[in-house]
Each structure stands twice: as structure tokens, then as C-alpha cells.
Amino acid sequence: MKCELCQLNINNSWQLRDFCDFSVYKPTFICKMCYDNFQQIDPEKACLECQITTEQKYCIDCQRWFRLGYPKIHNQSLFKYDTQMKRYFKAYKFEGGYHLRNVFKQVMQQRLIKVQADMIVPIPITTDTFMKRQFNQVIGWLDGMTFEELLICREVKKDKQSQKTRDERLCTKQPFVLRQPGINLENQRICLVDDIYTTGRTLRHAAHCLMAAGALEVTSLTLAR
């Protein structure tokens, strides 16, 4: 069997203790070397709000969000969005490798268990994107967990975030609405889940919808930053 990222034969060498450690993923579709090449984010060296590497408490971008009046979402991201992670998303998200959800399913769910939230809410994708991809990449990681699809995309079709420049992403209009208009989320602590934190605009749009419906607190978790 070949690794789906490096195309080399998979010859994983696992020790007995690995099978007793549920925090360690035993890759099925990628080799151990490729899995080990994903760079984890060190929270001690990251922005407290968005997890980008910085020597400051809050990065320049997050300070800008605060000045604009946006509440903190205390985003947690697990891995750096580097060349290796881009290979993964290319195979999983853009080439339809739904089975590759299992590469990070366990680690995402373990982190979500630690989050003190009343509801887990995945970021939705457009109907057009779903028709082409046939799955929501975020929901793929949540398989087996309880979550609430509270949001839907307002626009029937919109440009892909990956094809937008940074400035275009920052100027994106509110793309979300509540699935059930008038829903009362009073006193609910909600954790949004998305794939990649780029500028933070998507998560803040989603958080705004939920806060307007009465949510007490909105935080977020993304696989990559």
C-alpha cells in the first residue's frame, strides 16, 4: 500500500506502547514519516487569540480585530498550515479523499472533548461546493460526535476562499445565516469548528450570527493555522 502523500510504500514501524496510547494516531492511508512531518503549533509561542507564531501576546491582525470591536473567540489551532498540510488538504478536500478524514479525526475529537462547550458547530459549506465535493470536510472529522448544524451559507454560490487574496477575504460580506431563524441560544457556550484559520473573517462572521442569537460565548477550533 502506498502513502497517499509521498507515494512511497507504507512500512510503518510501531512499538507496543503505541497501541496502548490513544493519543497516537496509527496512520492507515499515510506513512508514519509523513504524519510526523505535520508541524504542531506550540501554544507557548503563539498568539493567544489565533495561534499564529508571534512573540507578542496578541498578533497585529488580532489587535486589529479587537479595535474594530469584534469579541475574542480564543481560537485553538493544532497544526501549521505549511507545505505538508497543504498536501493533505489537496488530497482530502480538493481531490475527494473522504477516507482521509481519519488522519486527523481522532486528534480533533480529543481536543474538542477538552473544550468546555455546550454545542459544537461546524462551519458550513455552500450547496454548490457540497454538490461538487459530496461532503463537508469539517463534519468528516466530527463523525461519531454530537454536533449542531446551526448555520447555513446565505449565498447559493460564492468564490472559494482559497482563490481569494488576503484583502478580498477580509472584505468578505456576511455569508452565514441561522438554519432556524429566531432560534434562542441564550447562555449557550459554542465552539465553532473549521479547517483552516487564515484571516479569521469566516469564524468571526459565524460567531456574530451566534452571538446575535444570544450565545453567551463563542470559541473556535481549527485543524490548521
Tab-separated table of N, CA and C in Angstrom, residues 1 3-5 10 12-15 17-36 38 40 79 88 97-108 110 141:
chain	number	residue	atom	x	y	z
A	1	MET	N	0.846	-1.198	0.000
A	1	MET	CA	0.000	0.000	0.000
A	1	MET	C	0.881	1.248	0.000
A	3	CYS	N	1.645	5.360	0.440
A	3	CYS	CA	1.238	6.555	1.172
A	3	CYS	C	0.602	7.531	0.191
A	4	GLU	N	-0.527	8.108	0.552
A	4	GLU	CA	-1.244	8.993	-0.358
A	4	GLU	C	-0.657	10.400	-0.426
A	5	LEU	N	0.355	10.670	0.396
A	5	LEU	CA	1.001	11.980	0.347
A	5	LEU	C	2.364	11.932	-0.346
A	10	ILE	N	4.015	2.067	2.305
A	10	ILE	CA	3.853	2.250	3.745
A	10	ILE	C	4.492	1.078	4.464
A	12	ASN	N	5.169	1.163	8.182
A	12	ASN	CA	5.197	1.784	9.499
A	12	ASN	C	5.811	0.857	10.535
A	13	SER	N	6.613	1.431	11.383
A	13	SER	CA	7.233	0.664	12.460
A	13	SER	C	6.681	1.159	13.782
A	14	TRP	N	5.728	0.406	14.341
A	14	TRP	CA	5.095	0.796	15.595
A	14	TRP	C	5.617	-0.060	16.742
A	15	GLN	N	5.764	0.577	17.884
A	15	GLN	CA	6.156	-0.151	19.081
A	15	GLN	C	4.907	-0.495	19.884
A	17	ARG	N	3.947	0.112	22.856
A	17	ARG	CA	3.344	1.183	23.651
A	17	ARG	C	2.461	2.086	22.801
A	18	ASP	N	2.730	2.141	21.473
A	18	ASP	CA	1.909	2.979	20.608
A	18	ASP	C	0.460	2.510	20.574
A	19	PHE	N	0.251	1.217	20.687
A	19	PHE	CA	-1.097	0.683	20.607
A	19	PHE	C	-1.833	0.791	21.939
A	20	CYS	N	-1.137	1.252	22.967
A	20	CYS	CA	-1.763	1.486	24.268
A	20	CYS	C	-1.968	2.972	24.512
A	21	ASP	N	-1.494	3.792	23.570
A	21	ASP	CA	-1.577	5.251	23.699
A	21	ASP	C	-2.600	5.766	22.699
A	22	PHE	N	-3.787	6.117	23.187
A	22	PHE	CA	-4.860	6.537	22.302
A	22	PHE	C	-4.618	7.925	21.718
A	23	SER	N	-3.601	8.647	22.217
A	23	SER	CA	-3.299	9.971	21.671
A	23	SER	C	-2.447	9.862	20.415
A	24	VAL	N	-1.957	8.664	20.118
A	24	VAL	CA	-1.113	8.466	18.946
A	24	VAL	C	-1.944	7.879	17.816
A	25	TYR	N	-1.913	8.529	16.661
A	25	TYR	CA	-2.665	8.027	15.522
A	25	TYR	C	-1.827	6.992	14.771
A	26	LYS	N	-2.417	5.859	14.488
A	26	LYS	CA	-1.746	4.845	13.696
A	26	LYS	C	-2.226	4.983	12.245
A	27	PRO	N	-1.483	5.719	11.406
A	27	PRO	CA	-1.937	6.028	10.050
A	27	PRO	C	-2.228	4.781	9.221
A	28	THR	N	-3.302	4.843	8.459
A	28	THR	CA	-3.664	3.759	7.561
A	28	THR	C	-3.396	4.154	6.117
A	29	PHE	N	-3.620	5.421	5.798
A	29	PHE	CA	-3.512	5.860	4.415
A	29	PHE	C	-2.257	6.679	4.145
A	30	ILE	N	-1.560	7.101	5.194
A	30	ILE	CA	-0.296	7.810	5.014
A	30	ILE	C	0.760	7.144	5.883
A	31	CYS	N	2.016	7.326	5.530
A	31	CYS	CA	3.095	6.687	6.272
A	31	CYS	C	3.408	7.464	7.545
A	32	LYS	N	4.108	6.810	8.451
A	32	LYS	CA	4.450	7.431	9.725
A	32	LYS	C	5.339	8.655	9.527
A	33	MET	N	6.229	8.591	8.539
A	33	MET	CA	7.119	9.724	8.279
A	33	MET	C	6.325	10.954	7.859
A	34	CYS	N	5.334	10.762	6.990
A	34	CYS	CA	4.515	11.896	6.562
A	34	CYS	C	3.709	12.454	7.723
A	35	TYR	N	3.167	11.557	8.558
A	35	TYR	CA	2.391	12.028	9.707
A	35	TYR	C	3.262	12.826	10.664
A	36	ASP	N	4.474	12.348	10.888
A	36	ASP	CA	5.390	13.034	11.809
A	36	ASP	C	5.853	14.371	11.256
A	38	PHE	N	3.909	16.652	9.970
A	38	PHE	CA	2.957	17.713	10.279
A	38	PHE	C	3.480	18.459	11.505
A	40	GLN	N	3.174	20.588	14.679
A	40	GLN	CA	2.233	21.030	15.696
A	40	GLN	C	2.545	22.461	16.123
A	79	PHE	N	-2.204	22.473	14.040
A	79	PHE	CA	-1.020	22.317	13.189
A	79	PHE	C	-0.799	23.554	12.324
A	88	TYR	N	-1.975	17.499	2.383
A	88	TYR	CA	-3.097	16.775	2.972
A	88	TYR	C	-4.426	17.336	2.479
A	97	GLY	N	-10.766	12.843	-1.252
A	97	GLY	CA	-10.322	11.701	-0.453
A	97	GLY	C	-10.998	11.659	0.908
A	98	TYR	N	-12.298	11.411	0.919
A	98	TYR	CA	-13.066	11.465	2.168
A	98	TYR	C	-12.508	10.536	3.241
A	99	HIS	N	-11.944	9.416	2.840
A	99	HIS	CA	-11.369	8.477	3.809
A	99	HIS	C	-10.228	9.108	4.607
A	100	LEU	N	-9.619	10.177	4.063
A	100	LEU	CA	-8.500	10.823	4.746
A	100	LEU	C	-8.949	11.658	5.946
A	101	ARG	N	-10.271	11.737	6.156
A	101	ARG	CA	-10.747	12.389	7.377
A	101	ARG	C	-10.183	11.678	8.607
A	102	ASN	N	-9.921	10.394	8.464
A	102	ASN	CA	-9.455	9.596	9.596
A	102	ASN	C	-8.042	9.953	10.049
A	103	VAL	N	-7.285	10.650	9.209
A	103	VAL	CA	-5.932	11.041	9.598
A	103	VAL	C	-5.962	11.960	10.814
A	104	PHE	N	-6.939	12.895	10.852
A	104	PHE	CA	-6.997	13.860	11.949
A	104	PHE	C	-8.282	13.783	12.767
A	105	LYS	N	-9.131	12.833	12.460
A	105	LYS	CA	-10.389	12.696	13.182
A	105	LYS	C	-10.164	12.521	14.682
A	106	GLN	N	-9.245	11.649	15.048
A	106	GLN	CA	-9.024	11.357	16.459
A	106	GLN	C	-8.462	12.554	17.217
A	107	VAL	N	-7.462	13.207	16.638
A	107	VAL	CA	-6.822	14.320	17.341
A	107	VAL	C	-7.774	15.508	17.468
A	108	MET	N	-8.621	15.738	16.460
A	108	MET	CA	-9.597	16.825	16.542
A	108	MET	C	-10.636	16.533	17.621
A	110	GLN	N	-10.334	14.576	20.226
A	110	GLN	CA	-9.724	14.623	21.552
A	110	GLN	C	-9.640	16.052	22.068
A	141	TRP	N	-14.482	15.153	10.231
A	141	TRP	CA	-13.699	14.938	11.465
A	141	TRP	C	-14.590	14.740	12.678
